Amino acid sequence: NAGVTQTPKFRILKIGQSMTLQCTQDMNHNYMYWYRQDPGMGLKLIYYSVGAGITDKGEVPNGYNVSRSTTEDFPLRLELAAPSQTSVYFCASSYLTVNTEAFFGQGTRLTVV
Amino acid sequence: TQLLEQSPQFLSIQEGENLTVYCNSSSVFSSLQWYRQEPGEGPVLLVTVVTGGEVKKLKRLTFQFGDARKDSSLHITAAQPGDTGLYLCAGAAGNNNDMRFGAGTRLTVKP
């Protein structure tokens, strides 16, 4: 089973460039999340979605945008990359409610120079 | 201010020792989850605690949910080097749908 798949695994961006981090899950999960994890730290919630067509801001949404046109896909868009966005990004999904197990992708390591 | 405060931030112990890490909040949670993360990987769920006062055991790991459902603890008995990793608690406060994580406890167990 593929589970949660994130692409790319690594990326280097220049300041001001844009990119989309892709996330897809094949478990028919309603809930999907994007987190960032800075070195040695926990995960901070960027955006989340409780179903197709519904998205909400998390703790640190500034500088990011998301969309959820299908149940499977939840891309994260960086419009104007800044050095402060250098981090490891994790996408996750869970089944019916937020209290069920969240399954994580392998992460995308992004460096903005 | 973190919704979920974890302590200690770092813990380095010898193999065979016992340890307890804590996850505290001023908010009430319908459930709390504990995850373990290894370098280069995403977090993996260890346990979900749902009922206030609940105690769950997973081999040498014992998890407890506070009576008021605002805090939780993880106790490891006779720690082994394989227990080394980042331990994270997570939950959504009240009726919210946004799952938040604590900053984690980084555990190192030396052989």
JSON list of N, CA and C in Angstrom, two decimals, chain A residues 69-105:
[
{"chain": "A", "resi": 69, "resn": "SER", "atom": "N", "xyz": [-9.21, 19.78, -4.07]},
{"chain": "A", "resi": 69, "resn": "SER", "atom": "CA", "xyz": [-10.23, 19.55, -5.10]},
{"chain": "A", "resi": 69, "resn": "SER", "atom": "C", "xyz": [-10.70, 18.10, -5.12]},
{"chain": "A", "resi": 70, "resn": "THR", "atom": "N", "xyz": [-9.89, 17.19, -4.62]},
{"chain": "A", "resi": 70, "resn": "THR", "atom": "CA", "xyz": [-10.27, 15.77, -4.55]},
{"chain": "A", "resi": 70, "resn": "THR", "atom": "C", "xyz": [-9.96, 15.24, -3.15]},
{"chain": "A", "resi": 71, "resn": "THR", "atom": "N", "xyz": [-10.53, 14.09, -2.82]},
{"chain": "A", "resi": 71, "resn": "THR", "atom": "CA", "xyz": [-10.23, 13.47, -1.53]},
{"chain": "A", "resi": 71, "resn": "THR", "atom": "C", "xyz": [-8.76, 13.07, -1.44]},
{"chain": "A", "resi": 72, "resn": "GLU", "atom": "N", "xyz": [-8.18, 12.68, -2.58]},
{"chain": "A", "resi": 72, "resn": "GLU", "atom": "CA", "xyz": [-6.84, 12.10, -2.57]},
{"chain": "A", "resi": 72, "resn": "GLU", "atom": "C", "xyz": [-5.72, 13.13, -2.46]},
{"chain": "A", "resi": 73, "resn": "ASP", "atom": "N", "xyz": [-5.91, 14.32, -3.03]},
{"chain": "A", "resi": 73, "resn": "ASP", "atom": "CA", "xyz": [-4.79, 15.25, -3.19]},
{"chain": "A", "resi": 73, "resn": "ASP", "atom": "C", "xyz": [-4.93, 16.50, -2.34]},
{"chain": "A", "resi": 74, "resn": "PHE", "atom": "N", "xyz": [-3.81, 16.95, -1.79]},
{"chain": "A", "resi": 74, "resn": "PHE", "atom": "CA", "xyz": [-3.81, 18.14, -0.93]},
{"chain": "A", "resi": 74, "resn": "PHE", "atom": "C", "xyz": [-2.48, 18.87, -1.14]},
{"chain": "A", "resi": 75, "resn": "PRO", "atom": "N", "xyz": [-2.34, 19.60, -2.27]},
{"chain": "A", "resi": 75, "resn": "PRO", "atom": "CA", "xyz": [-1.07, 20.28, -2.55]},
{"chain": "A", "resi": 75, "resn": "PRO", "atom": "C", "xyz": [-0.88, 21.54, -1.70]},
{"chain": "A", "resi": 76, "resn": "LEU", "atom": "N", "xyz": [0.38, 21.83, -1.39]},
{"chain": "A", "resi": 76, "resn": "LEU", "atom": "CA", "xyz": [0.76, 23.02, -0.62]},
{"chain": "A", "resi": 76, "resn": "LEU", "atom": "C", "xyz": [1.56, 23.94, -1.54]},
{"chain": "A", "resi": 77, "resn": "ARG", "atom": "N", "xyz": [1.15, 25.18, -1.65]},
{"chain": "A", "resi": 77, "resn": "ARG", "atom": "CA", "xyz": [1.78, 26.14, -2.56]},
{"chain": "A", "resi": 77, "resn": "ARG", "atom": "C", "xyz": [2.55, 27.19, -1.77]},
{"chain": "A", "resi": 78, "resn": "LEU", "atom": "N", "xyz": [3.82, 27.39, -2.17]},
{"chain": "A", "resi": 78, "resn": "LEU", "atom": "CA", "xyz": [4.62, 28.50, -1.65]},
{"chain": "A", "resi": 78, "resn": "LEU", "atom": "C", "xyz": [4.73, 29.52, -2.78]},
{"chain": "A", "resi": 79, "resn": "GLU", "atom": "N", "xyz": [4.25, 30.73, -2.59]},
{"chain": "A", "resi": 79, "resn": "GLU", "atom": "CA", "xyz": [4.21, 31.70, -3.67]},
{"chain": "A", "resi": 79, "resn": "GLU", "atom": "C", "xyz": [5.50, 32.48, -3.81]},
{"chain": "A", "resi": 80, "resn": "LEU", "atom": "N", "xyz": [6.04, 32.99, -2.75]},
{"chain": "A", "resi": 80, "resn": "LEU", "atom": "CA", "xyz": [7.26, 33.79, -2.76]},
{"chain": "A", "resi": 80, "resn": "LEU", "atom": "C", "xyz": [8.18, 33.24, -1.66]},
{"chain": "A", "resi": 81, "resn": "ALA", "atom": "N", "xyz": [9.03, 32.30, -2.05]},
{"chain": "A", "resi": 81, "resn": "ALA", "atom": "CA", "xyz": [9.82, 31.60, -1.04]},
{"chain": "A", "resi": 81, "resn": "ALA", "atom": "C", "xyz": [10.74, 32.57, -0.28]},
{"chain": "A", "resi": 82, "resn": "ALA", "atom": "N", "xyz": [10.83, 32.33, 1.02]},
{"chain": "A", "resi": 82, "resn": "ALA", "atom": "CA", "xyz": [11.69, 33.13, 1.89]},
{"chain": "A", "resi": 82, "resn": "ALA", "atom": "C", "xyz": [12.56, 32.18, 2.71]},
{"chain": "A", "resi": 83, "resn": "PRO", "atom": "N", "xyz": [13.74, 32.63, 3.15]},
{"chain": "A", "resi": 83, "resn": "PRO", "atom": "CA", "xyz": [14.63, 31.75, 3.94]},
{"chain": "A", "resi": 83, "resn": "PRO", "atom": "C", "xyz": [13.94, 31.17, 5.17]},
{"chain": "A", "resi": 84, "resn": "SER", "atom": "N", "xyz": [12.98, 31.89, 5.73]},
{"chain": "A", "resi": 84, "resn": "SER", "atom": "CA", "xyz": [12.27, 31.40, 6.91]},
{"chain": "A", "resi": 84, "resn": "SER", "atom": "C", "xyz": [11.42, 30.17, 6.61]},
{"chain": "A", "resi": 85, "resn": "GLN", "atom": "N", "xyz": [11.22, 29.87, 5.33]},
{"chain": "A", "resi": 85, "resn": "GLN", "atom": "CA", "xyz": [10.44, 28.69, 4.95]},
{"chain": "A", "resi": 85, "resn": "GLN", "atom": "C", "xyz": [11.31, 27.45, 4.76]},
{"chain": "A", "resi": 86, "resn": "THR", "atom": "N", "xyz": [12.60, 27.60, 4.99]},
{"chain": "A", "resi": 86, "resn": "THR", "atom": "CA", "xyz": [13.48, 26.43, 4.99]},
{"chain": "A", "resi": 86, "resn": "THR", "atom": "C", "xyz": [13.06, 25.51, 6.13]},
{"chain": "A", "resi": 87, "resn": "SER", "atom": "N", "xyz": [12.70, 24.28, 5.78]},
{"chain": "A", "resi": 87, "resn": "SER", "atom": "CA", "xyz": [12.15, 23.37, 6.79]},
{"chain": "A", "resi": 87, "resn": "SER", "atom": "C", "xyz": [11.92, 22.00, 6.14]},
{"chain": "A", "resi": 88, "resn": "VAL", "atom": "N", "xyz": [11.48, 21.06, 6.95]},
{"chain": "A", "resi": 88, "resn": "VAL", "atom": "CA", "xyz": [10.99, 19.79, 6.43]},
{"chain": "A", "resi": 88, "resn": "VAL", "atom": "C", "xyz": [9.47, 19.81, 6.53]},
{"chain": "A", "resi": 89, "resn": "TYR", "atom": "N", "xyz": [8.82, 19.52, 5.43]},
{"chain": "A", "resi": 89, "resn": "TYR", "atom": "CA", "xyz": [7.37, 19.58, 5.35]},
{"chain": "A", "resi": 89, "resn": "TYR", "atom": "C", "xyz": [6.79, 18.17, 5.33]},
{"chain": "A", "resi": 90, "resn": "PHE", "atom": "N", "xyz": [5.81, 17.95, 6.18]},
{"chain": "A", "resi": 90, "resn": "PHE", "atom": "CA", "xyz": [5.14, 16.66, 6.25]},
{"chain": "A", "resi": 90, "resn": "PHE", "atom": "C", "xyz": [3.67, 16.81, 5.94]},
{"chain": "A", "resi": 91, "resn": "CYS", "atom": "N", "xyz": [3.18, 15.92, 5.12]},
{"chain": "A", "resi": 91, "resn": "CYS", "atom": "CA", "xyz": [1.76, 15.80, 4.85]},
{"chain": "A", "resi": 91, "resn": "CYS", "atom": "C", "xyz": [1.25, 14.58, 5.61]},
{"chain": "A", "resi": 92, "resn": "ALA", "atom": "N", "xyz": [0.03, 14.66, 6.11]},
{"chain": "A", "resi": 92, "resn": "ALA", "atom": "CA", "xyz": [-0.55, 13.54, 6.86]},
{"chain": "A", "resi": 92, "resn": "ALA", "atom": "C", "xyz": [-2.03, 13.42, 6.53]},
{"chain": "A", "resi": 93, "resn": "SER", "atom": "N", "xyz": [-2.58, 12.24, 6.77]},
{"chain": "A", "resi": 93, "resn": "SER", "atom": "CA", "xyz": [-4.02, 12.05, 6.58]},
{"chain": "A", "resi": 93, "resn": "SER", "atom": "C", "xyz": [-4.56, 11.16, 7.70]},
{"chain": "A", "resi": 94, "resn": "SER", "atom": "N", "xyz": [-5.83, 11.32, 7.99]},
{"chain": "A", "resi": 94, "resn": "SER", "atom": "CA", "xyz": [-6.50, 10.44, 8.95]},
{"chain": "A", "resi": 94, "resn": "SER", "atom": "C", "xyz": [-7.92, 10.19, 8.50]},
{"chain": "A", "resi": 95, "resn": "TYR", "atom": "N", "xyz": [-8.53, 9.16, 9.05]},
{"chain": "A", "resi": 95, "resn": "TYR", "atom": "CA", "xyz": [-9.79, 8.66, 8.52]},
{"chain": "A", "resi": 95, "resn": "TYR", "atom": "C", "xyz": [-10.98, 9.56, 8.81]},
{"chain": "A", "resi": 96, "resn": "LEU", "atom": "N", "xyz": [-11.81, 9.20, 9.74]},
{"chain": "A", "resi": 96, "resn": "LEU", "atom": "CA", "xyz": [-13.07, 9.92, 9.89]},
{"chain": "A", "resi": 96, "resn": "LEU", "atom": "C", "xyz": [-12.91, 11.19, 10.70]},
{"chain": "A", "resi": 97, "resn": "THR", "atom": "N", "xyz": [-12.20, 11.09, 11.79]},
{"chain": "A", "resi": 97, "resn": "THR", "atom": "CA", "xyz": [-12.12, 12.24, 12.68]},
{"chain": "A", "resi": 97, "resn": "THR", "atom": "C", "xyz": [-10.67, 12.54, 13.00]},
{"chain": "A", "resi": 98, "resn": "VAL", "atom": "N", "xyz": [-10.46, 13.69, 13.62]},
{"chain": "A", "resi": 98, "resn": "VAL", "atom": "CA", "xyz": [-9.11, 14.11, 13.96]},
{"chain": "A", "resi": 98, "resn": "VAL", "atom": "C", "xyz": [-8.52, 13.22, 15.05]},
{"chain": "A", "resi": 99, "resn": "ASN", "atom": "N", "xyz": [-9.33, 12.43, 15.74]},
{"chain": "A", "resi": 99, "resn": "ASN", "atom": "CA", "xyz": [-8.83, 11.61, 16.83]},
{"chain": "A", "resi": 99, "resn": "ASN", "atom": "C", "xyz": [-8.38, 10.22, 16.39]},
{"chain": "A", "resi": 100, "resn": "THR", "atom": "N", "xyz": [-8.46, 9.95, 15.11]},
{"chain": "A", "resi": 100, "resn": "THR", "atom": "CA", "xyz": [-7.96, 8.66, 14.62]},
{"chain": "A", "resi": 100, "resn": "THR", "atom": "C", "xyz": [-6.51, 8.82, 14.18]},
{"chain": "A", "resi": 101, "resn": "GLU", "atom": "N", "xyz": [-5.85, 7.69, 13.97]},
{"chain": "A", "resi": 101, "resn": "GLU", "atom": "CA", "xyz": [-4.43, 7.69, 13.66]},
{"chain": "A", "resi": 101, "resn": "GLU", "atom": "C", "xyz": [-4.14, 8.52, 12.42]},
{"chain": "A", "resi": 102, "resn": "ALA", "atom": "N", "xyz": [-3.12, 9.35, 12.50]},
{"chain": "A", "resi": 102, "resn": "ALA", "atom": "CA", "xyz": [-2.65, 10.09, 11.34]},
{"chain": "A", "resi": 102, "resn": "ALA", "atom": "C", "xyz": [-1.47, 9.36, 10.71]},
{"chain": "A", "resi": 103, "resn": "PHE", "atom": "N", "xyz": [-1.52, 9.22, 9.40]},
{"chain": "A", "resi": 103, "resn": "PHE", "atom": "CA", "xyz": [-0.45, 8.57, 8.65]},
{"chain": "A", "resi": 103, "resn": "PHE", "atom": "C", "xyz": [0.33, 9.66, 7.93]},
{"chain": "A", "resi": 104, "resn": "PHE", "atom": "N", "xyz": [1.65, 9.59, 8.03]},
{"chain": "A", "resi": 104, "resn": "PHE", "atom": "CA", "xyz": [2.50, 10.64, 7.49]},
{"chain": "A", "resi": 104, "resn": "PHE", "atom": "C", "xyz": [3.24, 10.19, 6.25]},
{"chain": "A", "resi": 105, "resn": "GLY", "atom": "N", "xyz": [3.50, 11.15, 5.38]},
{"chain": "A", "resi": 105, "resn": "GLY", "atom": "CA", "xyz": [4.40, 10.92, 4.27]},
{"chain": "A", "resi": 105, "resn": "GLY", "atom": "C", "xyz": [5.85, 10.97, 4.75]}
]
